[in-house]
mmCIF file of C-alpha atoms in Angstrom:
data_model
loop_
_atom_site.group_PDB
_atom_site.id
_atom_site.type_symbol
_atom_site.label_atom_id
_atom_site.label_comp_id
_atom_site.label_asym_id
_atom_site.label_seq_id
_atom_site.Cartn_x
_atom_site.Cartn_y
_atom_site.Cartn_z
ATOM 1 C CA UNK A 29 0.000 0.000 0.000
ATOM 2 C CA UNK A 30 1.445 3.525 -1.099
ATOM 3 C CA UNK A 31 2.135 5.611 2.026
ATOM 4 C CA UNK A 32 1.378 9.828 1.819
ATOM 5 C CA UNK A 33 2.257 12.770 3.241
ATOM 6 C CA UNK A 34 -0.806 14.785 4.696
ATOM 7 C CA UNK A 35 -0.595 18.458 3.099
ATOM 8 C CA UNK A 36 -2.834 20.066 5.699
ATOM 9 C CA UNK A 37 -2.438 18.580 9.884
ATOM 10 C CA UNK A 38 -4.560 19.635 12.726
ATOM 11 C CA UNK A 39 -2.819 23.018 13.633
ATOM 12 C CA UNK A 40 -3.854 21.728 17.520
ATOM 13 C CA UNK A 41 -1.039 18.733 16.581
ATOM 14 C CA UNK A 42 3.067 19.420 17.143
ATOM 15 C CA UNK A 43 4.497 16.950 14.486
ATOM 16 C CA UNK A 44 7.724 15.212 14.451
ATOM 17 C CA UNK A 45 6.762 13.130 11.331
ATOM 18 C CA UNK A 46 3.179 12.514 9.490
ATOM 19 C CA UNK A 47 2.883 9.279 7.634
ATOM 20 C CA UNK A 48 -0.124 7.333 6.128
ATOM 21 C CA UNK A 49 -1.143 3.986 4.907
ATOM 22 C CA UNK A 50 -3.933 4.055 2.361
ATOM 23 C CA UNK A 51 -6.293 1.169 1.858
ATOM 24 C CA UNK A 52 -5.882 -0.302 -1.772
ATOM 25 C CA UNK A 53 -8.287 1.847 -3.505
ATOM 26 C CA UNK A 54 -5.826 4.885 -2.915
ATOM 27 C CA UNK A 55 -9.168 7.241 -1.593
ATOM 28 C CA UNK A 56 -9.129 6.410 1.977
ATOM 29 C CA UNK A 57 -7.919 4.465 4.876
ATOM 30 C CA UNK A 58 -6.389 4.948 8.716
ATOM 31 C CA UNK A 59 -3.707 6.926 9.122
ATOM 32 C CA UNK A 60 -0.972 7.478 12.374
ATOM 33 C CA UNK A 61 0.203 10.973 13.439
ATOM 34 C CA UNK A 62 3.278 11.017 15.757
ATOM 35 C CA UNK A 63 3.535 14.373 17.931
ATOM 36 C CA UNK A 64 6.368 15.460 19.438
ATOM 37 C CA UNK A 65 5.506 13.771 22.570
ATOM 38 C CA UNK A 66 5.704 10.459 21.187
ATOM 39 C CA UNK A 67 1.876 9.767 21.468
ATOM 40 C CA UNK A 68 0.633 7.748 18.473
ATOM 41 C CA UNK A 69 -2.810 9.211 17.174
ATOM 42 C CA UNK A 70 -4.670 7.664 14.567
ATOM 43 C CA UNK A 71 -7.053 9.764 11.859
ATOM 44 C CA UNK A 72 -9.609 9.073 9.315
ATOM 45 C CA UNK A 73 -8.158 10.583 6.175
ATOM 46 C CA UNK A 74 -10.132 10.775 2.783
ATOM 47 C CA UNK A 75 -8.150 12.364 -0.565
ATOM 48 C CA UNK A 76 -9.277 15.631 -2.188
ATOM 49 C CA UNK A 77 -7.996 17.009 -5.001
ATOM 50 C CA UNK A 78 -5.157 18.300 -3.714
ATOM 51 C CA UNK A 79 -4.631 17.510 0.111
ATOM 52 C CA UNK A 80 -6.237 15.029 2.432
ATOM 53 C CA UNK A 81 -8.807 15.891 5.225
ATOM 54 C CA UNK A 82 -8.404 14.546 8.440
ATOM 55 C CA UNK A 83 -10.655 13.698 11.115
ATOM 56 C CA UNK A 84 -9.660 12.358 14.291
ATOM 57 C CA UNK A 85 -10.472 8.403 15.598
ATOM 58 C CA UNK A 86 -10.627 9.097 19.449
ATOM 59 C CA UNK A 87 -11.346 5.317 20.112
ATOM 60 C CA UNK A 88 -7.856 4.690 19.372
ATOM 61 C CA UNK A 89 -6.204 6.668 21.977
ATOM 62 C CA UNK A 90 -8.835 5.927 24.572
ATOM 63 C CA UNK A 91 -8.864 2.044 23.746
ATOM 64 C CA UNK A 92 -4.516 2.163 23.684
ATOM 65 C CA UNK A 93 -4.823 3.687 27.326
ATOM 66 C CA UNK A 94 -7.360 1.735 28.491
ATOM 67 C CA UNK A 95 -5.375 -1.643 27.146
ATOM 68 C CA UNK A 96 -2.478 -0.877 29.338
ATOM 69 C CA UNK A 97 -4.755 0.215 32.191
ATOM 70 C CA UNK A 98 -5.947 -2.955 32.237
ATOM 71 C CA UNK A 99 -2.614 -4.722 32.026
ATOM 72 C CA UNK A 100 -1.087 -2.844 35.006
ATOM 73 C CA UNK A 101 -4.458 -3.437 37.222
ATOM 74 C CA UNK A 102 -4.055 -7.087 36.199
ATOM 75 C CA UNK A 103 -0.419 -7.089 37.677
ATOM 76 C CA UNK A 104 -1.180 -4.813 40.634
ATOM 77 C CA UNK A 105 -4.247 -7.536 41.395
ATOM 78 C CA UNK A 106 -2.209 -10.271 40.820
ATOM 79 C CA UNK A 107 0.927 -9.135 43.525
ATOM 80 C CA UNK A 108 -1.753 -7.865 45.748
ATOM 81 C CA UNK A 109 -3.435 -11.324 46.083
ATOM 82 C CA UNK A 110 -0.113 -12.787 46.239
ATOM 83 C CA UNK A 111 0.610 -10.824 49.091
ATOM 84 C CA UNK A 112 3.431 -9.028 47.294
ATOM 85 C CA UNK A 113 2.127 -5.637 48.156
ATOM 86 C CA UNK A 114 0.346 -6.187 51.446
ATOM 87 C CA UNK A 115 -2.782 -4.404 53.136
ATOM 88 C CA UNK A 116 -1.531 -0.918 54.195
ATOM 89 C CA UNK A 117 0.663 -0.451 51.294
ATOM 90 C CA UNK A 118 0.576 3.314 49.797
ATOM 91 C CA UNK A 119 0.151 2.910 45.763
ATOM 92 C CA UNK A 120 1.839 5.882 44.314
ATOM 93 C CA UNK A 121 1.264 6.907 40.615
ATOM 94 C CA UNK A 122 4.447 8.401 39.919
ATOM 95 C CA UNK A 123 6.311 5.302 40.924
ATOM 96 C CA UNK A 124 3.951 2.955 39.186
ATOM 97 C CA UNK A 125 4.481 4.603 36.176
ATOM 98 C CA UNK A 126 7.708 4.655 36.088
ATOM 99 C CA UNK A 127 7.995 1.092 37.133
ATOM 100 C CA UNK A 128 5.275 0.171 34.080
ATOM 101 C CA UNK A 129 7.179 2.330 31.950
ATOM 102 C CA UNK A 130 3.696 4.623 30.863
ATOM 103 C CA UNK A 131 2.208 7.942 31.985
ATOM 104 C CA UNK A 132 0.014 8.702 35.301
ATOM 105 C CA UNK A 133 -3.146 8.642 33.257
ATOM 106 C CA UNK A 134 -3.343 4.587 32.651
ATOM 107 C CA UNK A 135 -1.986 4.356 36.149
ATOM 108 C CA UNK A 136 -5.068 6.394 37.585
ATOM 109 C CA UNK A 137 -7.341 4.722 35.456
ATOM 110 C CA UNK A 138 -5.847 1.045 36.495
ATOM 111 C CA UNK A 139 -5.882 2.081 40.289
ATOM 112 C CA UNK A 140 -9.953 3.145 39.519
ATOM 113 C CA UNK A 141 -10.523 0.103 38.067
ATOM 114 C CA UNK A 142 -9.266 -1.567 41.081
ATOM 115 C CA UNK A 143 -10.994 0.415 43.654
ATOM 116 C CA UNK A 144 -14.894 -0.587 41.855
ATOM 117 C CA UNK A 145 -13.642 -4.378 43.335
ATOM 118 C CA UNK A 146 -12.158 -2.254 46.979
ATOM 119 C CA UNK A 147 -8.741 -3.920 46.139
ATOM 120 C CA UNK A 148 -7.660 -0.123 46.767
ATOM 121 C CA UNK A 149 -8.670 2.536 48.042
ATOM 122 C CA UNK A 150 -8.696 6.223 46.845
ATOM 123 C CA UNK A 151 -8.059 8.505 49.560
ATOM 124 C CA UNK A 152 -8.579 12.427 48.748
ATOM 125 C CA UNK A 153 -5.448 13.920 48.987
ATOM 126 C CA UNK A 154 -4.029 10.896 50.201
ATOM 127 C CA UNK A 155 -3.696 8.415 47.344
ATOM 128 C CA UNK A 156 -4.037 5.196 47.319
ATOM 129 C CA UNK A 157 -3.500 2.576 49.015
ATOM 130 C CA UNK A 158 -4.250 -1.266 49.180
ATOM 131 C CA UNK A 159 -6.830 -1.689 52.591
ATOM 132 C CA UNK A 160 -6.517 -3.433 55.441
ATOM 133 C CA UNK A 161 -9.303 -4.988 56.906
ATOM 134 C CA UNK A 162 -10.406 -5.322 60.382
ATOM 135 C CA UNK A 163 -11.084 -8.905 61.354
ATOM 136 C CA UNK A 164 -14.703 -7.956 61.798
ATOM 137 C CA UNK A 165 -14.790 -6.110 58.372
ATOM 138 C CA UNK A 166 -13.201 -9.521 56.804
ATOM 139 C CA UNK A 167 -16.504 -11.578 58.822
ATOM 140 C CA UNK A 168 -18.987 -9.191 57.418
ATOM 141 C CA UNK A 169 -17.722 -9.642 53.505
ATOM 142 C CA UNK A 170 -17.456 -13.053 53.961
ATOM 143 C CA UNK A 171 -21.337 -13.090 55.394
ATOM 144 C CA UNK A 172 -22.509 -11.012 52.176
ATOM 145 C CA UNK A 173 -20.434 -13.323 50.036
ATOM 146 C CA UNK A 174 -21.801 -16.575 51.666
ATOM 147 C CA UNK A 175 -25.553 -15.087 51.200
ATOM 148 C CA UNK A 176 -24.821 -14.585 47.790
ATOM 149 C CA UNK A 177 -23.289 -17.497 46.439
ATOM 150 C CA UNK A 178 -26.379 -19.340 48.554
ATOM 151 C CA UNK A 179 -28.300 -17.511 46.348
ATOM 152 C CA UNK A 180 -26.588 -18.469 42.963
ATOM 153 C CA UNK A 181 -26.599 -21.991 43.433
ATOM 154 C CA UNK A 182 -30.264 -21.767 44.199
ATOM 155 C CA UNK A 183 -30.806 -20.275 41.207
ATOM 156 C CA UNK A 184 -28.200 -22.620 38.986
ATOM 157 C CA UNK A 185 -29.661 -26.283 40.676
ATOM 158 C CA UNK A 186 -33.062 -24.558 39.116
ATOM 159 C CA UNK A 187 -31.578 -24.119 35.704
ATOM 160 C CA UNK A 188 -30.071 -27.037 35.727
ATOM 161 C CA UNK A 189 -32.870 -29.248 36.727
ATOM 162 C CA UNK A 190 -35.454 -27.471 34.296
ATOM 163 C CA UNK A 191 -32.967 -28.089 31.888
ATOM 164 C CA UNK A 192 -31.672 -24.652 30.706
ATOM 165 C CA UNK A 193 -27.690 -25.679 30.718
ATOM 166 C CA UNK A 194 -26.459 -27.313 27.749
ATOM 167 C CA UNK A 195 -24.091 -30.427 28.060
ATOM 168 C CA UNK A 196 -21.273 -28.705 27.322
ATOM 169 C CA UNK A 197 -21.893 -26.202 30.781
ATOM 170 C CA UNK A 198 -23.252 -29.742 33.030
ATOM 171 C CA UNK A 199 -19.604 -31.338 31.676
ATOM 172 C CA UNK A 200 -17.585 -28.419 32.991
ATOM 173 C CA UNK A 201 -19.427 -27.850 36.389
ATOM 174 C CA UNK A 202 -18.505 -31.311 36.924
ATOM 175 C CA UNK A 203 -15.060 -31.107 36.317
ATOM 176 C CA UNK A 204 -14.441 -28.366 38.691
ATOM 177 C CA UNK A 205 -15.065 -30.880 40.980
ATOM 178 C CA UNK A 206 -12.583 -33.586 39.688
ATOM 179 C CA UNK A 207 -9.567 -30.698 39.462
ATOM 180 C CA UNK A 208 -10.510 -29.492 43.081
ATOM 181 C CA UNK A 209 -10.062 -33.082 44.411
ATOM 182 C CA UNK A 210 -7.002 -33.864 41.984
ATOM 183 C CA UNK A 211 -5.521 -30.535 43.495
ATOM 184 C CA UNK A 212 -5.886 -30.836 47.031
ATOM 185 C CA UNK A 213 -2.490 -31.804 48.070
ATOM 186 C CA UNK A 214 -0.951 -29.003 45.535
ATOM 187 C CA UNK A 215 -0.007 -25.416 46.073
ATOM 188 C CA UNK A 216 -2.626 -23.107 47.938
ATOM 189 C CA UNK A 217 -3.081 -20.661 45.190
ATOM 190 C CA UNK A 218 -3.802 -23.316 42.458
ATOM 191 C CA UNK A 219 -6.399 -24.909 45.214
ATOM 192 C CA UNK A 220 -7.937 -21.537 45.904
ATOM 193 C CA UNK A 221 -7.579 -20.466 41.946
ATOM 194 C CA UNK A 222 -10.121 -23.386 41.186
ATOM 195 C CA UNK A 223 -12.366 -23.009 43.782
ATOM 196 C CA UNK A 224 -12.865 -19.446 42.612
ATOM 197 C CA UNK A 225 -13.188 -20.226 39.347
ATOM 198 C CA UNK A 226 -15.833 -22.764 40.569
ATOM 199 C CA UNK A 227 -18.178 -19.920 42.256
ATOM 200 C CA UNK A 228 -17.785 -17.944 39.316
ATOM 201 C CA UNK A 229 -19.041 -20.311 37.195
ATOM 202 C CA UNK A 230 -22.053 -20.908 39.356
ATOM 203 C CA UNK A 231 -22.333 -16.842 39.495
ATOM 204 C CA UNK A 232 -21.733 -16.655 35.702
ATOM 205 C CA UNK A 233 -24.706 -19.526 34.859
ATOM 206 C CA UNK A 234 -27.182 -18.576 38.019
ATOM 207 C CA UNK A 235 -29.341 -16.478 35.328
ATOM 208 C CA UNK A 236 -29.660 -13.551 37.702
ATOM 209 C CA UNK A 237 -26.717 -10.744 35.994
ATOM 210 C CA UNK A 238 -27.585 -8.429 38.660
ATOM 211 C CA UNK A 239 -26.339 -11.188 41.709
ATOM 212 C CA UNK A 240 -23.478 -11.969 38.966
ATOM 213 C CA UNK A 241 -22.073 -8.500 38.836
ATOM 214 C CA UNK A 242 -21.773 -7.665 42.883
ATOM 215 C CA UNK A 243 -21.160 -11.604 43.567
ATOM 216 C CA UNK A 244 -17.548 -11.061 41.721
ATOM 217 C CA UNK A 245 -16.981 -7.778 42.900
ATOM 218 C CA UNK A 246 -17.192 -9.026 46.742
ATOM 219 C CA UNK A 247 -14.749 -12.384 45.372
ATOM 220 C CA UNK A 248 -12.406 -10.620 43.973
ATOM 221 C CA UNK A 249 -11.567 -8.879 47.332
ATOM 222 C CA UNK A 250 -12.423 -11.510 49.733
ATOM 223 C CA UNK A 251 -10.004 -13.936 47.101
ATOM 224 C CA UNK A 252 -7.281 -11.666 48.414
ATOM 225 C CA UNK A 253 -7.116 -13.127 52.107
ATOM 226 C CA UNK A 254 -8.849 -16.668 51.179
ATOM 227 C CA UNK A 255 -5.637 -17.844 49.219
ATOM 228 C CA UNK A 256 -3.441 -16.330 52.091
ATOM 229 C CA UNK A 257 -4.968 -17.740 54.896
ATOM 230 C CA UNK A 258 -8.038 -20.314 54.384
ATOM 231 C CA UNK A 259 -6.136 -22.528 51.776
ATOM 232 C CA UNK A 260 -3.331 -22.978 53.452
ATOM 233 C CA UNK A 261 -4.819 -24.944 56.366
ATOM 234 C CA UNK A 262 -4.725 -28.560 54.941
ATOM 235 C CA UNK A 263 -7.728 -29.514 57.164
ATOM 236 C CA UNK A 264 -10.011 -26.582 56.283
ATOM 237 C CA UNK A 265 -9.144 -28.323 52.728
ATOM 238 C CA UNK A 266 -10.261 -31.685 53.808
ATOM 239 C CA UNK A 267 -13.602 -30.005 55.427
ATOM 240 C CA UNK A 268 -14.198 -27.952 51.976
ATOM 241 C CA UNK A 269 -13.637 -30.995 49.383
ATOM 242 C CA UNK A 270 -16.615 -32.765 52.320
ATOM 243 C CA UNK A 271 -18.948 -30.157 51.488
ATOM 244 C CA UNK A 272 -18.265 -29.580 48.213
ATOM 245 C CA UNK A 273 -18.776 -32.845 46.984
ATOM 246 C CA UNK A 274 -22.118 -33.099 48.859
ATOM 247 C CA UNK A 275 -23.298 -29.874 46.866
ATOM 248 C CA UNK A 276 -22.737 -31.577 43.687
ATOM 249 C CA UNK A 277 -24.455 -34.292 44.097
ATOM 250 C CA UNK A 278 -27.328 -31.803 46.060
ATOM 251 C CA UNK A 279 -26.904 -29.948 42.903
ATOM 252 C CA UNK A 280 -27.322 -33.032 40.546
ATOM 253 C CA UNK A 281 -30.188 -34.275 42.025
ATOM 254 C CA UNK A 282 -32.062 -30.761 41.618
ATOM 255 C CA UNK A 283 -32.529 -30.368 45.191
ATOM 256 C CA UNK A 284 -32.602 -26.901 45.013
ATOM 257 C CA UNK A 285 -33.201 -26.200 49.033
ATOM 258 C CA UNK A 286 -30.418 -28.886 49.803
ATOM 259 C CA UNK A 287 -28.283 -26.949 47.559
ATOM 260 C CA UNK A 288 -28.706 -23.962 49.076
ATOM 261 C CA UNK A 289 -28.084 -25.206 52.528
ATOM 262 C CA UNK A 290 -24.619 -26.748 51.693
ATOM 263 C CA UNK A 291 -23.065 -23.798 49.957
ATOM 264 C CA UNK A 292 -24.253 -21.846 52.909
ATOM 265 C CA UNK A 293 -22.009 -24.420 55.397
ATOM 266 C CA UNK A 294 -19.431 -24.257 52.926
ATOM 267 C CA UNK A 295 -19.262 -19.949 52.806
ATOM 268 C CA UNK A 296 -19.609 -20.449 56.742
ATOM 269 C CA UNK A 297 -16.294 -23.084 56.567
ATOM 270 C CA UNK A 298 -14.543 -20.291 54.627
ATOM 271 C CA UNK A 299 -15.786 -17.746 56.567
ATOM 272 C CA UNK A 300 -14.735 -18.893 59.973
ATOM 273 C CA UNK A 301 -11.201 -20.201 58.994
ATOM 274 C CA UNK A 302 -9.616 -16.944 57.163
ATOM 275 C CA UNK A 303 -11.234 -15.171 59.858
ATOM 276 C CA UNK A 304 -9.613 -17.000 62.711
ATOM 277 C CA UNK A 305 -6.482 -17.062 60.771
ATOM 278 C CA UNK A 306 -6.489 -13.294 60.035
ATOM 279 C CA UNK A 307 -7.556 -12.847 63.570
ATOM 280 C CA UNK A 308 -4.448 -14.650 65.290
ATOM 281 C CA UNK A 309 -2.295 -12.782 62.601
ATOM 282 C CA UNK A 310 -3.457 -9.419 63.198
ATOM 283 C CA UNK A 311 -3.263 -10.119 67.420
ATOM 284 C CA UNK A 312 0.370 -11.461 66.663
ATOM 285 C CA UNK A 313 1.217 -8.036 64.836
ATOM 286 C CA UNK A 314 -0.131 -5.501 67.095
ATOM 287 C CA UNK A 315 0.947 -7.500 70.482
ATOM 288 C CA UNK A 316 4.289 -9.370 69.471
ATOM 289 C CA UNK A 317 5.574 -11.548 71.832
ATOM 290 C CA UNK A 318 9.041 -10.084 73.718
ATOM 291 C CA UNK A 319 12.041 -12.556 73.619
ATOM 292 C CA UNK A 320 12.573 -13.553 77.603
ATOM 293 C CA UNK A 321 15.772 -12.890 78.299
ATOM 294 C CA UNK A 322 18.161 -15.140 79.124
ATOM 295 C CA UNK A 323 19.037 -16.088 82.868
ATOM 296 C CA UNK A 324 22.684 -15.083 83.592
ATOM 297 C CA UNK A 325 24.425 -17.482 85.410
ATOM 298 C CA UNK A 326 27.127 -17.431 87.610
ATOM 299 C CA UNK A 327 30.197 -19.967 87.857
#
């Protein structure tokens, strides 16, 4: 394709070099505009007679930004449910973007796409931060998560048993339950991984969008101390693959009320685990125990 100069630029752009690709027709195609501040803009070009008129495409600025916003809130989710950047942690813009190697505008917009899900928290004239949670606060999201995920498998046995799932969605419910069981000796973030991806499945497939929508905002955070506390307890494992293999077959059966009742126990087994866990973590941090010292002794 023959490449052209544009005759006449936006006098609002500062170029450092202006070149076009045409589509095959040699009339009109997209274009890319390069200003001195080495920010790629791309414009709708059509040829007159003797120049080209431009018109700007502001999808492709706003959908380039918003690509790497996503990337870095990806990353910043992923270390903060790692527990690489722990609760308390100030999230500062000009040192994310220098570490992500992009301007403070994706960085703002990734740190506002993390605070809809309360992994951070935008303080006015504070910044952000990544919160730390009371170990009531941590009870109470685990309560509204346990009601709602109650809730969706209600609503999913229904589906299911008035059959409104294809095959295809009845084969890979079921095999959540096979990987859970084949992972339970295996690292706690692959265990916890899968049962998340399990409850958004049921969340996905429940039929209700509105349930859907605040059921993975409230997992997303309370994901954060389950894989750091909850799945590391070998025995709260045990106790979880009990319960979760008795709401499959609840599930199976199309006992809808049964159903419900076992993923209730099961939010409750989550529930009171990373809370007693957090608990004994957050009393060890704010009253450490002193080193006795050490009884001189005389010869």
């Amino acid at each position: 394709m023959p490449r052209h100069i544009v005759n006449n630029p936006p006098r609002h752009e500062a170029l450092s070099s202006k070149k076009w690709r045409l589509s095959s027709d040699n009339r009109e195609g997209w274009g890319i505009i390069v200003n001195n501040q080495s920010c790629v803009t791309r414009f709708r070009c059509a040829r007159g007679r003797n120049s080209m008129a431009v018109s700007r495409d502001p999808s492709h600025s706003e959908d380039h930004r918003r690509t790497h916003a996503g990337e870095i809130a990806d990353a910043l989710e992923r270390e903060i449910s790692e527990g690489t950047i722990p609760p308390g942690t100030k999230l500062v813009e000009e040192a994310l973007a220098k570490r992500f190697g992009v301007s403070r505008g994706p960085v703002r917009e990734a740190l506002r796409i993390l605070s809809r899900d309360d992994l951070v928290r935008i303080r006015p004239h504070l910044g952000a931060c990544v919160p730390e949670l009371t170990p009531k606060e941590l009870s109470d999201l685990y309560e509204v998560r346990t009601a709602l995920f109650a809730a969706a498998i209600r609503l999913f046995t229904h589906r299911l048993h008035n059959g409104e799932l294809s095959e295809e969605l009845i084969a890979q419910y079921a095999a959540f339950g096979k990987e859970l069981r084949a992972a339970k000796d295996g690292p706690a973030e692959q265990f916890a991984r899968l049962s998340q991806s399990a409850a958004r499945f049921i969340y996905k497939h429940c039929g209700n969008p509105v349930l859907h929508r605040h059921a993975e905002r409230i997992d997303r955070q309370a994901f954060l101390f389950y894989v750091r506390f909850a799945k590391r307890d070998m025995a709260h494992r045990q106790r979880f693959l009990t319960l979760a293999n008795m709401l499959g077959q609840a599930v199976r059966m199309g006992d809808s009320d049964l159903a419900a009742s076992l993923a209730q126990k099961l939010g409750e087994e989550n529930r009171r685990t990373t809370y007693e866990q957090y608990r004994a973590l957050k009393s060890a941090s704010e009253h450490p125990q002193k080193d006795e010292p050490t009884p001189s002794t005389t010869e």
